[in-house]
Tab-separated table of C-alpha atoms in Angstrom:
chain	number	residue	atom	x	y	z
A	205	MET	CA	-8.397	11.043	22.646
A	206	THR	CA	-4.737	11.991	22.566
A	207	LEU	CA	-1.542	10.373	21.419
A	208	THR	CA	-0.836	9.407	25.008
A	209	ASP	CA	-3.879	7.115	25.264
A	210	THR	CA	-2.864	3.509	24.916
A	211	THR	CA	-5.995	1.446	24.286
A	212	PHE	CA	-8.863	1.365	21.818
A	213	ALA	CA	-11.305	1.119	24.728
A	214	ALA	CA	-10.461	4.742	25.576
A	215	PHE	CA	-12.290	5.847	22.417
A	216	GLY	CA	-15.571	4.519	23.790
A	217	LEU	CA	-15.978	2.117	20.878
A	218	ALA	CA	-18.797	-0.426	20.932
A	219	GLU	CA	-17.921	-3.508	22.961
A	220	PRO	CA	-18.014	-5.933	19.982
A	221	LEU	CA	-15.355	-3.829	18.265
A	222	VAL	CA	-13.107	-3.716	21.324
A	223	LEU	CA	-13.411	-7.491	21.662
A	224	GLY	CA	-12.778	-7.972	17.945
A	225	LEU	CA	-9.650	-5.835	18.110
A	226	GLU	CA	-8.357	-7.750	21.116
A	227	LYS	CA	-9.026	-11.056	19.368
A	228	ALA	CA	-7.116	-9.834	16.304
A	229	GLY	CA	-4.208	-8.735	18.496
A	230	PHE	CA	-4.679	-4.981	18.071
A	231	THR	CA	-4.323	-3.115	21.359
A	232	THR	CA	-2.395	0.118	20.763
A	233	PRO	CA	-3.684	2.815	18.399
A	234	THR	CA	-1.222	4.074	15.816
A	235	PRO	CA	-0.700	7.849	15.427
A	236	ILE	CA	-3.158	8.153	12.527
A	237	GLN	CA	-5.785	6.251	14.527
A	238	ALA	CA	-5.240	8.419	17.593
A	239	GLN	CA	-5.763	11.542	15.478
A	240	ALA	CA	-8.640	10.426	13.262
A	241	ILE	CA	-10.964	8.152	15.254
A	242	GLY	CA	-12.152	10.689	17.838
A	243	PRO	CA	-13.259	13.426	15.392
A	244	GLN	CA	-15.133	10.890	13.266
A	245	LEU	CA	-16.978	9.559	16.306
A	246	GLU	CA	-18.088	13.172	16.808
A	247	GLY	CA	-19.417	13.286	13.234
A	248	ARG	CA	-16.598	15.296	11.624
A	249	ASP	CA	-15.216	14.814	8.124
A	250	ILE	CA	-11.554	13.823	7.851
A	251	LEU	CA	-8.793	14.752	5.409
A	252	GLY	CA	-5.935	12.347	6.070
A	253	VAL	CA	-2.428	12.230	4.657
A	254	ALA	CA	-1.108	8.778	5.446
A	255	GLN	CA	0.574	5.955	3.615
A	256	THR	CA	-0.285	2.288	3.715
A	257	GLY	CA	1.126	0.531	6.747
A	258	THR	CA	0.169	3.337	9.136
A	259	GLY	CA	-3.094	1.747	10.267
A	260	LYS	CA	-5.440	4.007	8.327
A	261	THR	CA	-7.976	1.241	7.607
A	262	ALA	CA	-8.813	1.148	11.311
A	263	ALA	CA	-8.626	4.952	11.422
A	264	PHE	CA	-11.688	5.205	9.185
A	265	GLY	CA	-13.135	1.712	9.635
A	266	LEU	CA	-13.637	1.684	13.402
A	267	PRO	CA	-15.713	4.903	13.594
A	268	MET	CA	-17.772	3.684	10.641
A	269	LEU	CA	-18.443	0.304	12.260
A	270	HIS	CA	-19.242	1.925	15.620
A	271	GLN	CA	-21.864	4.205	14.098
A	272	ILE	CA	-23.419	1.452	11.977
A	273	LEU	CA	-23.826	-0.700	15.095
A	274	ALA	CA	-25.854	2.125	16.646
A	275	LEU	CA	-28.358	2.162	13.759
A	276	LYS	CA	-31.676	0.345	13.986
A	277	GLY	CA	-33.171	-2.043	11.460
A	278	ARG	CA	-31.642	-3.186	8.185
A	279	PRO	CA	-30.475	-1.245	5.142
A	280	ALA	CA	-33.124	-0.858	2.457
A	281	PRO	CA	-32.918	-3.008	-0.692
A	282	ARG	CA	-30.302	-1.843	-3.242
A	283	THR	CA	-28.725	0.514	-0.703
A	284	CYS	CA	-25.688	0.541	1.554
A	285	ARG	CA	-25.147	2.427	4.768
A	286	ALA	CA	-21.453	2.980	4.117
A	287	LEU	CA	-19.248	3.051	1.029
A	288	ILE	CA	-15.482	2.701	0.804
A	289	LEU	CA	-13.834	3.407	-2.557
A	290	ALA	CA	-10.401	1.938	-3.280
A	291	PRO	CA	-8.303	2.189	-6.454
A	292	THR	CA	-7.366	-1.496	-6.751
A	293	ARG	CA	-8.987	-4.842	-6.143
A	294	GLU	CA	-6.183	-5.951	-3.834
A	295	LEU	CA	-6.605	-2.938	-1.574
A	296	ALA	CA	-10.383	-3.397	-1.511
A	297	VAL	CA	-9.996	-7.049	-0.507
A	298	GLN	CA	-7.551	-6.102	2.245
A	299	ILE	CA	-9.902	-3.434	3.606
A	300	GLU	CA	-12.798	-5.893	3.696
A	301	GLN	CA	-10.683	-8.485	5.510
A	302	ASN	CA	-9.670	-5.913	8.107
A	303	LEU	CA	-13.254	-4.773	8.677
A	304	ARG	CA	-14.329	-8.377	9.192
A	305	ALA	CA	-11.569	-8.819	11.757
A	306	PHE	CA	-12.499	-5.631	13.617
A	307	ALA	CA	-16.196	-6.564	13.727
A	308	SER	CA	-15.834	-10.322	14.172
A	309	GLY	CA	-18.221	-10.224	17.133
A	310	ALA	CA	-20.868	-8.089	15.428
A	311	ARG	CA	-23.489	-8.738	12.763
A	312	ILE	CA	-22.423	-6.312	10.046
A	313	SER	CA	-22.708	-7.204	6.371
A	314	THR	CA	-19.948	-6.295	3.915
A	315	LEU	CA	-19.799	-6.663	0.142
A	316	LEU	CA	-16.941	-6.366	-2.340
A	317	VAL	CA	-18.022	-4.694	-5.589
A	318	LEU	CA	-15.104	-5.341	-7.924
A	319	GLY	CA	-14.386	-6.123	-11.539
A	320	GLY	CA	-13.186	-9.648	-12.209
A	321	MET	CA	-15.750	-11.071	-9.770
A	322	SER	CA	-19.291	-12.349	-10.303
A	323	ARG	CA	-21.565	-9.456	-11.210
A	324	GLY	CA	-24.651	-11.582	-10.533
A	325	GLY	CA	-23.568	-12.354	-6.982
A	326	GLN	CA	-22.961	-8.678	-6.303
A	327	VAL	CA	-26.374	-7.697	-7.681
A	328	ARG	CA	-28.138	-10.352	-5.591
A	329	ALA	CA	-26.395	-9.220	-2.407
A	330	LEU	CA	-27.246	-5.584	-3.111
A	331	SER	CA	-30.892	-6.450	-3.681
A	332	ARG	CA	-31.116	-7.346	0.015
A	333	GLY	CA	-29.307	-4.215	1.216
A	334	VAL	CA	-25.777	-4.123	2.651
A	335	ASP	CA	-24.193	-2.344	5.591
A	336	ILE	CA	-20.807	-1.637	3.969
A	337	VAL	CA	-19.826	-1.774	0.294
A	338	ILE	CA	-16.114	-1.772	-0.546
A	339	ALA	CA	-15.745	-1.002	-4.238
A	340	THR	CA	-13.518	0.021	-7.085
A	341	PRO	CA	-14.941	2.948	-9.100
A	342	GLY	CA	-15.371	1.144	-12.425
A	343	ARG	CA	-17.601	-1.717	-11.297
A	344	LEU	CA	-19.569	0.538	-8.935
A	345	THR	CA	-20.499	3.005	-11.682
A	346	ASP	CA	-21.546	0.076	-13.896
A	347	LEU	CA	-23.946	-1.157	-11.209
A	348	MET	CA	-25.192	2.383	-10.617
A	349	ALA	CA	-26.039	2.688	-14.318
A	350	GLU	CA	-28.007	-0.570	-14.114
A	351	GLY	CA	-29.929	0.626	-11.065
A	352	ALA	CA	-28.515	-2.240	-8.993
A	353	ILE	CA	-27.315	0.131	-6.272
A	354	LEU	CA	-28.636	3.441	-4.973
A	355	LEU	CA	-26.379	5.772	-2.996
A	356	ASP	CA	-28.914	8.364	-1.853
A	357	GLN	CA	-29.176	6.723	1.582
A	358	THR	CA	-25.435	6.187	2.078
A	359	ARG	CA	-24.371	8.155	5.159
A	360	PHE	CA	-20.690	7.185	5.576
A	361	VAL	CA	-18.203	7.450	2.700
A	362	VAL	CA	-14.439	6.952	2.463
A	363	LEU	CA	-12.141	7.613	-0.483
A	364	ASP	CA	-8.952	5.658	0.187
A	365	GLU	CA	-5.705	6.137	-1.756
A	366	ALA	CA	-7.250	9.138	-3.511
A	367	ASP	CA	-4.019	10.090	-5.266
A	368	ARG	CA	-3.694	6.629	-6.785
A	369	MET	CA	-7.338	6.753	-7.909
A	370	LEU	CA	-6.606	9.934	-9.815
A	371	ASP	CA	-3.355	8.497	-11.211
A	372	MET	CA	-5.368	5.582	-12.604
A	373	GLY	CA	-7.830	7.881	-14.372
A	374	PHE	CA	-10.775	7.396	-12.019
A	375	ILE	CA	-11.512	11.079	-11.454
A	376	GLN	CA	-14.711	11.138	-13.561
A	377	PRO	CA	-16.182	7.930	-12.071
A	378	VAL	CA	-15.357	9.226	-8.582
A	379	ARG	CA	-17.090	12.540	-9.245
A	380	LYS	CA	-20.131	10.669	-10.598
A	381	ILE	CA	-20.259	8.537	-7.457
A	382	VAL	CA	-19.886	11.545	-5.156
A	383	ALA	CA	-22.709	13.349	-6.965
A	384	ALA	CA	-25.070	10.434	-6.232
A	385	LEU	CA	-24.410	10.441	-2.470
A	386	HIS	CA	-26.685	11.770	0.257
A	387	PRO	CA	-25.805	15.453	0.846
A	388	ARG	CA	-25.858	15.016	4.637
A	389	ARG	CA	-23.192	12.364	4.822
A	390	GLN	CA	-20.028	11.921	6.841
A	391	SER	CA	-16.964	11.631	4.631
A	392	ALA	CA	-13.269	10.855	4.866
A	393	LEU	CA	-10.552	11.129	2.250
A	394	PHE	CA	-7.146	9.518	2.709
A	395	SER	CA	-4.187	9.974	0.410
A	396	ALA	CA	-0.477	9.229	0.608
A	397	THR	CA	0.275	12.509	-1.167
A	398	MET	CA	-1.709	15.709	-1.615
A	399	PRO	CA	-1.221	17.046	-5.162
A	400	THR	CA	-3.403	19.866	-6.462
A	401	GLU	CA	-5.924	17.501	-8.065
A	402	VAL	CA	-6.480	15.587	-4.822
A	403	ARG	CA	-6.810	18.785	-2.823
A	404	GLY	CA	-9.422	20.032	-5.280
A	405	LEU	CA	-11.363	16.789	-4.941
A	406	ALA	CA	-11.173	17.039	-1.158
A	407	GLU	CA	-12.562	20.581	-1.197
A	408	SER	CA	-15.609	19.462	-3.184
A	409	PHE	CA	-16.093	16.204	-1.258
A	410	LEU	CA	-15.507	17.185	2.383
A	411	LYS	CA	-17.231	19.703	4.650
A	412	ASP	CA	-15.082	21.553	7.180
A	413	PRO	CA	-12.766	18.544	7.589
A	414	VAL	CA	-10.340	17.846	10.392
A	415	SER	CA	-6.886	17.427	8.844
A	416	VAL	CA	-4.675	14.625	10.140
A	417	SER	CA	-1.243	13.652	8.910
A	418	VAL	CA	1.428	11.113	9.771
A	419	THR	CA	4.693	9.937	8.255
A	420	PRO	CA	5.392	12.607	5.651
A	421	GLU	CA	6.569	11.047	2.416
A	422	SER	CA	10.022	12.584	2.605
A	423	THR	CA	10.811	10.730	5.841
A	424	THR	CA	9.136	7.381	5.204
A	425	VAL	CA	12.377	5.807	3.974
A	426	GLU	CA	14.346	6.597	7.122
A	427	ARG	CA	13.589	3.261	8.771
A	428	ILE	CA	14.535	1.286	5.639
A	429	ASP	CA	18.097	0.390	4.683
A	430	GLN	CA	18.662	1.186	1.014
A	431	ALA	CA	21.277	-0.103	-1.389
A	432	VAL	CA	21.797	0.920	-4.998
A	433	GLU	CA	23.711	-1.374	-7.329
A	434	LEU	CA	24.809	-0.127	-10.733
A	435	VAL	CA	24.257	-3.116	-13.000
A	436	ASP	CA	24.017	-3.241	-16.779
A	437	GLY	CA	20.544	-4.305	-17.897
A	438	PRO	CA	21.527	-7.729	-19.311
A	439	LEU	CA	23.203	-8.627	-16.012
A	440	LYS	CA	20.206	-7.837	-13.786
A	441	ARG	CA	18.746	-11.331	-14.094
A	442	ALA	CA	21.831	-13.009	-12.635
A	443	ARG	CA	22.167	-10.393	-9.918
A	444	LEU	CA	18.524	-10.736	-8.865
A	445	ALA	CA	18.842	-14.520	-8.675
A	446	ALA	CA	21.870	-14.145	-6.407
A	447	ILE	CA	20.091	-11.687	-4.103
A	448	VAL	CA	16.945	-13.771	-3.793
A	449	ALA	CA	18.907	-16.986	-3.236
A	450	ASP	CA	20.467	-15.543	-0.074
A	451	PRO	CA	18.781	-17.260	2.919
A	452	ASP	CA	18.641	-13.921	4.763
A	453	VAL	CA	16.147	-12.688	2.150
A	454	ALA	CA	13.114	-14.164	3.879
A	455	ARG	CA	10.254	-12.688	1.845
A	456	VAL	CA	10.802	-10.298	-1.061
A	457	ILE	CA	8.712	-8.215	-3.442
A	458	VAL	CA	10.409	-7.464	-6.770
A	459	PHE	CA	9.105	-4.469	-8.720
A	460	ALA	CA	9.158	-4.335	-12.503
A	461	ARG	CA	8.187	-1.341	-14.619
A	462	THR	CA	5.774	-3.108	-16.993
A	463	LYS	CA	3.294	-5.975	-16.855
A	464	ARG	CA	5.224	-7.932	-19.463
A	465	GLY	CA	8.422	-7.242	-17.563
A	466	ALA	CA	6.901	-8.583	-14.337
A	467	ASP	CA	5.933	-11.832	-16.055
A	468	ARG	CA	9.383	-12.128	-17.616
A	469	VAL	CA	11.183	-11.587	-14.297
A	470	ALA	CA	9.021	-14.223	-12.586
A	471	GLU	CA	9.577	-16.684	-15.440
A	472	ASN	CA	13.346	-16.149	-15.297
A	473	LEU	CA	13.385	-16.720	-11.539
A	474	GLU	CA	11.501	-19.986	-12.063
A	475	LYS	CA	14.066	-21.007	-14.693
A	476	ASP	CA	16.794	-20.218	-12.168
A	477	GLY	CA	15.165	-22.579	-9.675
A	478	ILE	CA	13.481	-19.910	-7.524
A	479	PRO	CA	9.672	-20.229	-7.164
A	480	ALA	CA	7.986	-16.885	-7.847
A	481	GLU	CA	4.582	-15.415	-8.662
A	482	SER	CA	3.764	-12.276	-10.631
A	483	ILE	CA	0.871	-9.900	-10.061
A	484	HIS	CA	-0.319	-7.021	-12.233
A	485	GLY	CA	-3.420	-5.393	-13.668
A	486	ASN	CA	-3.783	-7.723	-16.664
A	487	LYS	CA	-4.277	-10.779	-14.478
A	488	ALA	CA	-7.762	-11.904	-13.530
A	489	GLN	CA	-8.845	-11.256	-9.959
A	490	ASN	CA	-8.751	-14.936	-8.995
A	491	ALA	CA	-5.234	-15.317	-10.413
A	492	ARG	CA	-4.054	-12.239	-8.530
A	493	GLN	CA	-5.607	-13.492	-5.322
A	494	ARG	CA	-3.996	-16.925	-5.739
A	495	ALA	CA	-0.602	-15.280	-6.198
A	496	LEU	CA	-1.075	-13.116	-3.096
A	497	ASN	CA	-2.250	-16.083	-1.044
A	498	ALA	CA	0.772	-18.133	-2.109
A	499	PHE	CA	3.015	-15.249	-1.057
A	500	ARG	CA	1.241	-14.764	2.273
A	501	ASN	CA	1.282	-18.428	3.263
A	502	GLY	CA	4.899	-18.937	2.232
A	503	THR	CA	4.310	-21.254	-0.724
A	504	VAL	CA	6.474	-18.769	-2.612
A	505	ARG	CA	8.684	-16.150	-1.006
A	506	VAL	CA	9.125	-14.009	-4.131
A	507	LEU	CA	6.350	-11.849	-5.572
A	508	VAL	CA	6.977	-9.799	-8.714
A	509	ALA	CA	4.649	-6.794	-9.028
A	510	THR	CA	3.981	-3.602	-10.933
A	511	ASP	CA	3.322	-0.184	-9.419
A	512	ILE	CA	-0.394	-0.257	-10.177
A	513	VAL	CA	-1.010	-2.928	-7.524
A	514	ALA	CA	1.766	-1.958	-5.102
A	515	ARG	CA	-0.394	-0.235	-2.497
A	516	GLY	CA	-2.834	-3.119	-2.391
A	517	ILE	CA	-0.159	-5.542	-1.219
A	518	ASP	CA	-0.470	-5.738	2.549
A	519	VAL	CA	1.631	-8.691	3.677
A	520	GLN	CA	3.388	-8.885	7.019
A	521	GLY	CA	7.024	-9.927	7.241
A	522	VAL	CA	8.296	-8.628	3.886
A	523	SER	CA	12.001	-8.424	4.674
A	524	HIS	CA	13.182	-7.043	1.335
A	525	VAL	CA	12.068	-5.066	-1.691
A	526	VAL	CA	14.035	-5.161	-4.935
A	527	ASN	CA	13.556	-2.512	-7.617
A	528	TYR	CA	14.423	-4.505	-10.727
A	529	ASP	CA	13.534	-1.428	-12.778
A	530	LEU	CA	13.375	2.189	-11.632
A	531	PRO	CA	9.804	3.547	-11.730
A	532	ASP	CA	8.788	6.245	-14.198
A	533	GLU	CA	7.339	8.343	-11.359
A	534	PRO	CA	9.706	8.959	-8.425
A	535	GLU	CA	6.817	8.895	-5.936
A	536	SER	CA	6.299	5.241	-6.805
A	537	TYR	CA	9.727	4.450	-5.349
A	538	VAL	CA	8.514	5.444	-1.889
A	539	HIS	CA	5.372	3.344	-2.193
A	540	ARG	CA	7.391	0.393	-3.455
A	541	ILE	CA	9.895	0.291	-0.639
A	542	GLY	CA	7.083	0.939	1.835
A	543	ARG	CA	6.074	-2.717	1.401
A	544	THR	CA	8.945	-3.493	3.780
A	545	GLY	CA	9.738	-1.780	7.076
A	546	ARG	CA	6.037	-1.645	7.914
A	547	ASN	CA	4.474	-0.781	11.262
A	548	GLY	CA	7.772	0.304	12.774
A	549	ALA	CA	9.800	-2.725	11.655
A	550	GLU	CA	13.056	-2.361	9.769
A	551	GLY	CA	13.364	-3.309	6.117
A	552	MET	CA	15.796	-3.500	3.231
A	553	ALA	CA	15.381	-2.064	-0.272
A	554	ILE	CA	17.796	-2.901	-3.087
A	555	THR	CA	17.676	-1.038	-6.397
A	556	LEU	CA	19.291	-2.486	-9.515
A	557	CYS	CA	20.089	0.626	-11.519
A	558	ALA	CA	21.275	0.412	-15.119
A	559	PRO	CA	23.459	3.289	-16.347
A	560	ASP	CA	20.566	4.699	-18.373
A	561	GLU	CA	18.359	4.763	-15.244
A	562	VAL	CA	20.599	7.088	-13.214
A	563	LYS	CA	18.455	10.080	-14.185
A	564	LYS	CA	15.382	8.367	-12.703
A	565	LEU	CA	17.326	7.636	-9.528
A	566	ARG	CA	18.276	11.317	-9.239
A	567	ALA	CA	14.560	12.171	-9.378
A	568	VAL	CA	13.991	9.738	-6.499
A	569	GLU	CA	16.768	11.412	-4.509
A	570	LYS	CA	15.127	14.789	-5.052
A	571	ILE	CA	11.668	13.798	-3.847
A	572	THR	CA	12.942	11.788	-0.862
A	573	ARG	CA	15.701	14.288	-0.043
A	574	THR	CA	18.241	11.491	0.287
A	575	GLN	CA	21.467	10.739	-1.533
A	576	LEU	CA	21.628	7.213	-2.895
A	577	LEU	CA	24.562	7.637	-5.287
A	578	PRO	CA	27.618	9.905	-5.129
A	579	ALA	CA	27.041	13.110	-7.067
A	580	SER	CA	29.836	12.219	-9.499
A	581	VAL	CA	28.034	9.147	-10.844
A	582	GLU	CA	26.405	9.760	-14.202
A	583	GLU	CA	26.823	6.617	-16.258
A	584	GLY	CA	29.498	4.034	-16.829
A	585	PRO	CA	30.648	0.793	-15.213
A	586	ALA	CA	28.608	-0.345	-12.246
A	587	ARG	CA	30.015	0.273	-8.804
A	588	LYS	CA	29.039	-0.769	-5.328
A	589	GLN	CA	27.075	1.279	-2.836
A	590	GLN	CA	26.879	0.585	0.884
A	591	PRO	CA	23.347	0.476	2.345
A	592	ARG	CA	22.492	3.463	4.503
A	593	ARG	CA	19.591	3.923	6.887
A	594	GLY	CA	17.169	6.004	4.857
A	595	GLY	CA	19.925	7.116	2.481
A	596	GLN	CA	22.276	10.006	3.235
A	597	LYS	CA	21.269	13.604	3.203
A	598	PRO	CA	23.008	15.483	0.382
A	599	GLY	CA	26.430	16.566	1.473
A	600	GLY	CA	26.719	13.888	4.169
A	601	ALA	CA	30.119	12.342	4.774
A	602	HIS	CA	29.109	8.974	3.356
A	603	GLY	CA	27.797	10.552	0.188
A	604	GLN	CA	31.202	11.760	-0.988
A	605	ALA	CA	32.177	10.470	-4.397
A	606	GLY	CA	34.902	7.881	-4.347
A	607	ARG	CA	34.513	6.894	-0.702
A	608	PRO	CA	35.123	3.143	-0.529
A	609	ALA	CA	32.183	0.949	0.413
A	610	GLN	CA	32.587	-2.220	2.424
A	611	PRO	CA	31.775	-5.292	0.354
A	612	ARG	CA	28.488	-6.762	1.551
A	613	GLY	CA	25.932	-9.064	0.018
A	614	PRO	CA	25.444	-12.322	-1.807
A	615	LYS	CA	27.971	-12.883	-4.560
A	616	PRO	CA	26.643	-12.515	-8.116
A	617	ALA	CA	25.533	-15.767	-9.727
A	618	HIS	CA	27.601	-14.763	-12.762
A	619	GLU	CA	30.302	-12.149	-13.084
A	620	ALA	CA	28.574	-8.776	-13.262
A	621	GLN	CA	29.976	-5.280	-13.504
A	622	ALA	CA	29.149	-4.647	-9.889
A	623	GLU	CA	30.244	-5.609	-6.404
A	624	PRO	CA	26.883	-4.807	-4.872
A	625	ALA	CA	25.901	-3.956	-1.369
A	626	ARG	CA	24.181	-6.712	0.552
A	627	PRO	CA	21.220	-6.679	2.856
A	628	ARG	CA	22.117	-6.914	6.521
A	629	ASN	CA	21.938	-10.388	8.028
A	630	ARG	CA	18.680	-9.807	9.776
A	631	GLY	CA	16.496	-12.612	8.487
A	632	PRO	CA	12.736	-12.480	8.882
A	633	ARG	CA	11.291	-9.849	11.177
A	634	ARG	CA	8.033	-9.740	13.072
A	635	PRO	CA	6.866	-6.120	12.805
A	636	ARG	CA	4.570	-4.563	15.377
A	637	ARG	CA	1.071	-4.951	14.058
A	638	ALA	CA	-1.122	-1.948	13.455
A	639	ALA	CA	-4.829	-2.261	13.094
């Protein structure tokens, strides 16, 4: 299979999968799928560097489903044939939904093993044996300790968002899970970044893997228009309300730095007459799912989130992302704005930067190799910045300090110390779907 092939049928996938993909509207493999599916069908391990929105769920899910369909009989009690580990509940739910869509014409059992959901229901399902378990590390290790699940017969294993799993402190549970697996297994590890810790985990987890990579992190932002607005902290509320009230902002995710901050931003939007939901790690699973469902079905068009759940948000048609606060880790900026501009569509990211956050913004510029503010800006009164496609490379003509920006954007609800850049009048987009 090469990048020039244009259909999933060319992989030789089982007919129920091809039909399921067609029914779901997936016809053209994305680059990560074109690179990863073939080697896995041949039994190879995979080390993948790919962000969310690139179609990696199908990249590991389709080969797994194909090989499970070829197996005879049923899985033994308390076992699973395949295991997918994800760092967050939202991502696990999204993976399970995608697998169901891919295999809609096949009889394959899936089970979510997550905290915040009925433990008894999970134990009962496992007692019968399951084809595919999609789990977060914490709940899975709990069930392993109880003897509710055995992994010594699991032949297909995927670690998804491995860097985020390590960021969240799951390294020891992951190592415990890996140690319980069948030694002759087929494995895949996917990560948006490849720090030393993830590479070390990959070396111990994978055997002679095929390396695949798409959309390097430094270039992910190039398809997204970015605007930075220097706004004093107390004035951010009014500015956010003005941005979100613009009818061209069709569906927006607002990122806050803390859980309490996310709740406060959502509450303030409600007070300003703008329906909004918040989602973060302190909320129960059912509350988080209700918020996501309301955002997906359009009941609310504003979702306020924290970084910990950012990668698990997979919603089509997000036209805008607003960074209400700058993240502590510059890598999180890329993952945040990656919620828009997905699957080849364009997107808009607006960052509300207080004077004391300029240092954090400079760290973002360094990791993304883009210039978002003129070099002369340190701190002081807010000033406007014109959106640029993927930012400007340092030294670019538009990055010169003092160059006037054209006024664009919704007017502030109250007078703020900024004349901010506005999102382009694009309205909702329908991005190309990737499996």
